[in-house]
Coordinates of C-alpha atoms in Angstrom, one line a residue:
X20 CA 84.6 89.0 69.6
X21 CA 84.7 90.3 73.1
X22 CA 86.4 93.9 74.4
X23 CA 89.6 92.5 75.1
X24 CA 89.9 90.8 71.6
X25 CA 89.2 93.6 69.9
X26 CA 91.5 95.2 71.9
X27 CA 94.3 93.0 71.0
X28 CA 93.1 93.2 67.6
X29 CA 93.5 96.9 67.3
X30 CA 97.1 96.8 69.0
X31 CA 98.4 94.3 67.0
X32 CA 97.3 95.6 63.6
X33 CA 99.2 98.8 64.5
X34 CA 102.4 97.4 66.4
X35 CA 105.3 97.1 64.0
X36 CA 107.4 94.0 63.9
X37 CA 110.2 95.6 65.9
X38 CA 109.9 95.5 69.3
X39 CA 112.2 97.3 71.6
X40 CA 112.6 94.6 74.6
X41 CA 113.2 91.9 72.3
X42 CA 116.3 93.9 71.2
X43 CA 117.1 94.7 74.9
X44 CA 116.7 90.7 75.3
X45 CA 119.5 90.0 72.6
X46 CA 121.7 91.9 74.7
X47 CA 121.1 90.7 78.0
X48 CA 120.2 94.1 79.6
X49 CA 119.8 94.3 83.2
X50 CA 117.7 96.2 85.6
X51 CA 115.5 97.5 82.6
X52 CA 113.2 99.7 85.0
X53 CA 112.6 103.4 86.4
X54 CA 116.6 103.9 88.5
X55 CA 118.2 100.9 87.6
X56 CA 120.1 99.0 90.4
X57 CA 119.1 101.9 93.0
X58 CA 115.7 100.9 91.8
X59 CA 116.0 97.2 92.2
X60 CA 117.3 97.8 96.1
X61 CA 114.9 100.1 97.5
X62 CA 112.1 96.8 95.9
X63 CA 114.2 94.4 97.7
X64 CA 114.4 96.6 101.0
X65 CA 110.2 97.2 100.4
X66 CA 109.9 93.2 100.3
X67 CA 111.3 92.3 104.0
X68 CA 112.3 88.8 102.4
X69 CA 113.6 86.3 104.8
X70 CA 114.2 82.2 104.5
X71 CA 111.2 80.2 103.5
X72 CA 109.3 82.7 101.1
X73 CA 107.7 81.9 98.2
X74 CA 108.4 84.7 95.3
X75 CA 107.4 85.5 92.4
X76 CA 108.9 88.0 90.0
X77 CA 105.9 88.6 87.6
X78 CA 107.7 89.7 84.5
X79 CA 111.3 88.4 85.1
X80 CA 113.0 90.0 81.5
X81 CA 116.7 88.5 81.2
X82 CA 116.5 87.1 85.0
X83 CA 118.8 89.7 86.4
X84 CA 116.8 90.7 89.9
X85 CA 116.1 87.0 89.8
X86 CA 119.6 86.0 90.2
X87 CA 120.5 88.7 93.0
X88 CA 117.6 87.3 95.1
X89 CA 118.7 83.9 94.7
X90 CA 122.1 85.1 97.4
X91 CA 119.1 85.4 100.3
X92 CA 119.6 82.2 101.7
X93 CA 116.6 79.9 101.4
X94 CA 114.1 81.8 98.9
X95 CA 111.8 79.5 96.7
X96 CA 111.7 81.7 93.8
X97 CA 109.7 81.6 91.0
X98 CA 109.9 84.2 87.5
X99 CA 107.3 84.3 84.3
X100 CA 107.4 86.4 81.4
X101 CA 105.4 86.7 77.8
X102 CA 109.0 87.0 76.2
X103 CA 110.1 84.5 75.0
X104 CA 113.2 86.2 74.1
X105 CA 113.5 87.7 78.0
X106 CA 113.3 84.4 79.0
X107 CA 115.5 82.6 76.5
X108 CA 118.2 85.1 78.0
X109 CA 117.3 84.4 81.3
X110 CA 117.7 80.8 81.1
X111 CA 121.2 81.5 79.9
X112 CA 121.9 83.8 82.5
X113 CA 120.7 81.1 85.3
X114 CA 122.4 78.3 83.5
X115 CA 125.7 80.2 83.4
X116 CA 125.6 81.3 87.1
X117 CA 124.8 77.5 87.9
X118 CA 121.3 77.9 89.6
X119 CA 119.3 77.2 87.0
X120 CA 118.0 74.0 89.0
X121 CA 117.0 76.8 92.1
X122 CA 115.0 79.1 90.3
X123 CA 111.5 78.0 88.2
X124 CA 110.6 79.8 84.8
X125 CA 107.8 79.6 82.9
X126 CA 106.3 81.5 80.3
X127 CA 103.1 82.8 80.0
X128 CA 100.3 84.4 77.9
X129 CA 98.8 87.6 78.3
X130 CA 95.3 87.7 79.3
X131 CA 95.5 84.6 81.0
X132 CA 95.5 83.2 84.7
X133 CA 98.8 83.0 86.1
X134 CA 100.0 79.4 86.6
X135 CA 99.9 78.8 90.2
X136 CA 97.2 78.0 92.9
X137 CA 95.7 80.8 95.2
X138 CA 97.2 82.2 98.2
X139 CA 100.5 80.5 97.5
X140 CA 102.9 83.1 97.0
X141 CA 104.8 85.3 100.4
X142 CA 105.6 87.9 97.8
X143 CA 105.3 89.2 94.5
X144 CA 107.3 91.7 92.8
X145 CA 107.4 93.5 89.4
X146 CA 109.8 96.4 87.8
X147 CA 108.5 98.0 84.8
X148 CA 105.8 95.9 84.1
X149 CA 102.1 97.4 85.0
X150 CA 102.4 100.3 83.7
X151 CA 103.3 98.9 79.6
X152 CA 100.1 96.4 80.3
X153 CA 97.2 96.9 77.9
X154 CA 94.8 98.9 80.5
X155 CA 92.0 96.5 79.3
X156 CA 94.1 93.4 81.1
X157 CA 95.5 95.6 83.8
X158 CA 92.4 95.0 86.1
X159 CA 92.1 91.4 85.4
X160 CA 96.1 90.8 85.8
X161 CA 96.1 92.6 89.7
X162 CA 93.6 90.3 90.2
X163 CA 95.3 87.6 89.8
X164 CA 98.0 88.8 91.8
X165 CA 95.5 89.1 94.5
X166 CA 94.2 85.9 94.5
X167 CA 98.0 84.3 94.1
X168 CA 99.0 85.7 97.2
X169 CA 98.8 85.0 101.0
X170 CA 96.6 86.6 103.3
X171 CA 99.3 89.0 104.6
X172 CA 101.6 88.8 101.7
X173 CA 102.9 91.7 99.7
X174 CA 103.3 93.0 96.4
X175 CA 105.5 96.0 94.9
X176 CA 105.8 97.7 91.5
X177 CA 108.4 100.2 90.6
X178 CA 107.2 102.2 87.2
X179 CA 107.3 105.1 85.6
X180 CA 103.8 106.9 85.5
X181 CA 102.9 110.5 84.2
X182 CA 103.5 113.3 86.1
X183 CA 100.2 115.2 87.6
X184 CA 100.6 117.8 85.2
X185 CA 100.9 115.7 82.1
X186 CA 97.7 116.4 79.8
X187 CA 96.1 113.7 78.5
X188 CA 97.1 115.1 74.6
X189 CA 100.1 114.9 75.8
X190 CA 100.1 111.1 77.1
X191 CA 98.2 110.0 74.4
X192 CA 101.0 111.6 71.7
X193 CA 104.0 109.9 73.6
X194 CA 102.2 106.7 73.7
X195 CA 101.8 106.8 69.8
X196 CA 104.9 107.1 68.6
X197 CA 106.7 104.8 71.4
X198 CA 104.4 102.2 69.9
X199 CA 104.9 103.1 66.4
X200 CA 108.8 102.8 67.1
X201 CA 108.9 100.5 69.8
X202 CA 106.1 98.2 69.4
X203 CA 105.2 99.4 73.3
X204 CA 103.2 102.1 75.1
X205 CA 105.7 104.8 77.0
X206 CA 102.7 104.5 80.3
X207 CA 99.6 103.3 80.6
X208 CA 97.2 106.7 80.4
X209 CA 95.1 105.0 82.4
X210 CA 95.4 104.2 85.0
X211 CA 97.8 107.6 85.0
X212 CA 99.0 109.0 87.8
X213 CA 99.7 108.2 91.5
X214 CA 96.1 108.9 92.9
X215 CA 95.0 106.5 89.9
X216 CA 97.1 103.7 90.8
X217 CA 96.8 104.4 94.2
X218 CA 92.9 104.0 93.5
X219 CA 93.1 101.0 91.4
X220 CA 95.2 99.0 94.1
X221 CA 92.3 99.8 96.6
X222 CA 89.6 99.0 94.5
X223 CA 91.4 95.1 94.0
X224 CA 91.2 94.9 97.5
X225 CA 95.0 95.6 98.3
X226 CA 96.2 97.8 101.5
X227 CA 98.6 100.8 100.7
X228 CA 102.1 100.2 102.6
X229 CA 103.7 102.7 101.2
X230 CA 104.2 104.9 97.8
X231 CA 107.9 105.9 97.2
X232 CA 108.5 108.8 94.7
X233 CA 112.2 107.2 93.4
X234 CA 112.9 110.2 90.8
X235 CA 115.5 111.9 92.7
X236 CA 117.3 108.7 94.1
X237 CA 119.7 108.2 91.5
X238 CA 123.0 110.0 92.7
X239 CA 122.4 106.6 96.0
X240 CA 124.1 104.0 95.5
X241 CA 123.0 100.5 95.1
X242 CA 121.9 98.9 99.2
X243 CA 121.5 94.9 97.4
X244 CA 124.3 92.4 97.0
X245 CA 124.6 92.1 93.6
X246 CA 125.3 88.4 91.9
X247 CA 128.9 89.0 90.3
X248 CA 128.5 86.0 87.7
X249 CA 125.3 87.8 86.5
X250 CA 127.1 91.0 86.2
X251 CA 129.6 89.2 84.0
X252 CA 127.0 87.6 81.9
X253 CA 125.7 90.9 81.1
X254 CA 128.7 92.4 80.0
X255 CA 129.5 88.7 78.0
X256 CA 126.0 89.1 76.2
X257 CA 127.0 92.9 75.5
X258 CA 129.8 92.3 73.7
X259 CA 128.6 89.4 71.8
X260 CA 126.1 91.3 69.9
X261 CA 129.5 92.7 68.2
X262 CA 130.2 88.8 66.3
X263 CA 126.5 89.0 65.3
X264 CA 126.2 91.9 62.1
X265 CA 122.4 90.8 61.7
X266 CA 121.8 92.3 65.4
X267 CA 123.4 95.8 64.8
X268 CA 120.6 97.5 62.7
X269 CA 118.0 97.2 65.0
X270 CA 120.2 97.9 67.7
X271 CA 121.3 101.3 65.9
X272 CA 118.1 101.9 65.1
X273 CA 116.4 101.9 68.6
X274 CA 119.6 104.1 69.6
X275 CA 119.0 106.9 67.1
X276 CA 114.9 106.6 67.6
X277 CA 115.6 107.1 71.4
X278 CA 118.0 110.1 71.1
X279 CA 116.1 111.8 68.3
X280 CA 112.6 111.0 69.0
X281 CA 112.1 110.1 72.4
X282 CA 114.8 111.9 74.7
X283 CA 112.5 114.5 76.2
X284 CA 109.9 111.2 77.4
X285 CA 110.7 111.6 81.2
X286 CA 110.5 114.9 81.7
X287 CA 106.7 114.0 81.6
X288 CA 107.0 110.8 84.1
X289 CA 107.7 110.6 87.6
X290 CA 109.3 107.0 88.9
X291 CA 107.5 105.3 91.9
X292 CA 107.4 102.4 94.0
X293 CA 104.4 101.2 95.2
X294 CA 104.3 98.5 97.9
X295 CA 101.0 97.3 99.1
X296 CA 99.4 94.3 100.9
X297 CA 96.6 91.5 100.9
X298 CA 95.1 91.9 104.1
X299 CA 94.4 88.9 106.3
X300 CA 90.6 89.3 106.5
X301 CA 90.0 89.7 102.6
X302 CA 86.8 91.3 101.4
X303 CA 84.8 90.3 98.0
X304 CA 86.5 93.7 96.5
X305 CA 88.5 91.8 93.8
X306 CA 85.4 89.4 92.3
X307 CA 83.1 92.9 92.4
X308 CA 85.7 94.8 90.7
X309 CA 86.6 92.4 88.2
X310 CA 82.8 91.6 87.3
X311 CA 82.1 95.3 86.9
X312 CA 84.6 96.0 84.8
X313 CA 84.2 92.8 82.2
X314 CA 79.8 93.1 81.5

């Protein structure tokens, strides 16, 4: 059994059968990331999307930010995700703003290449996705990203990381007990921080754009056009979890273990938005990297 088995092993034998998004799934949430909507526009402002792109949202959820991209006129966009509940609920989402046929899911395993030939993608994106990665597929995932897009294409990340001053005690006791309630890590301890991911981006073989501290920006409001019939859907799936008793314990329960337990979390995280780039001429960073990391 190689690392990353054993790895999976270990995680899986200590997750419990409750897992947070899949609850979030049920109800259809939207923008589930560091700043919500605000969030979501200052990504799609990073992106400089125009007609003719190729996209990719590498971990779609319920296919919110999906549906708001599809009102940029001629985007060929694409979404995966390992939920199947996420993408269950975002099928529904597409289907019931009719552009189901324009936008191209697929679900996909962890660990595993991603479904698409190299350099074919202008842009990927992902919100709250990296940093909730087991670190031992972290590596291997950016890779991939990488080699999926164009020379010249770009790729941003909103997530919540820890704070310089966060000790590692401290990182490692959050993690815990979100994963012992949630069935997920709070943020990956390492990588931790912004020099970290900073780092790991260059090592891949990605340039730096820009790094966008997003903890204060909340009080802005939202800059993207926001797809009314997916607005309504959300609200739709809300309330429907009211006709379905059997959903209500877990949703209480994630309620109370948030407020009791977990309320306190972001004072240790700071929200960023990283936006970096495959240059043109590409170096043999990415196959060095990944081959010293998986002897």
């Amino acid at each position: 059994m190689n690392t990353i088995q054993q790895k999976q092993k270990m995680l899986k034998s200590r997750t419990p059968n409750f897992h947070l998004l899949n609850e979030w799934a049920k109800k259809g949430l939207a923008y589930l990331h560091p700043q919500g909507k605000y969030g979501t526009s200052k990504l799609i402002k990073s992106l400089n999307l125009y007609s003719g792109m190729h996209v990719l949202e590498l971990g779609c959820g319920t296919g919110a930010t999906l549906a708001d991209l599809h009102l940029i006129s001629g985007l060929h966009l694409h979404g995966v995700d390992i939920s199947p509940h996420m993408l269950h609920t975002a099928y529904q989402r597409l289907r019931f703003c009719r552009i189901q046929h324009d936008i191209h899911l697929q679900q996909i395993c962890s660990g595993e290449k991603l479904p698409f030939p190299d350099a074919c993608m202008d842009v990927i994106y992902a919100e709250s996705v990296l940093a909730i990665v087991d670190e031992v597929l972290l590596p291997g995932l950016l890779i991939e990203i990488f080699r999926t897009l164009k020379p010249g294409g770009r790729f941003a990340a909103i997530d919540a990381i820890w704070k310089d001053e966060c000790k590692v005690e401290q990182r490692d006791f959050i993690n815990q007990r979100c994963l012992n309630h949630f069935g997920m890590v709070q943020s990956l301890t390492n990588p931790a921080n912004k020099k970290d991911w900073q780092h790991l981006y260059e090592e891949i073989g990605f340039s730096i754009i820009s790094t966008l501290d997003m903890s204060n920006g909340t009080s802005e409001r939202s800059m993207h056009q926001i797809n009314r019939c997916s607005s309504l859907f959300t609200q739709l799936k809300k309330l429907s979890i009211l006709f379905r008793p059997w959903c209500w314990y877990n949703q209480i329960k994630a309620f109370v273990l948030i407020k009791k337990w977990h309320a306190q979390d972001g004072n240790y995280l700071k929200n960023f938005l990283f936006t970096v780039e495959k240059p043109d001429k590409i170096r043999n960073a990415a196959s060095t990297f990944y081959s010293s990391n998986t002897k």
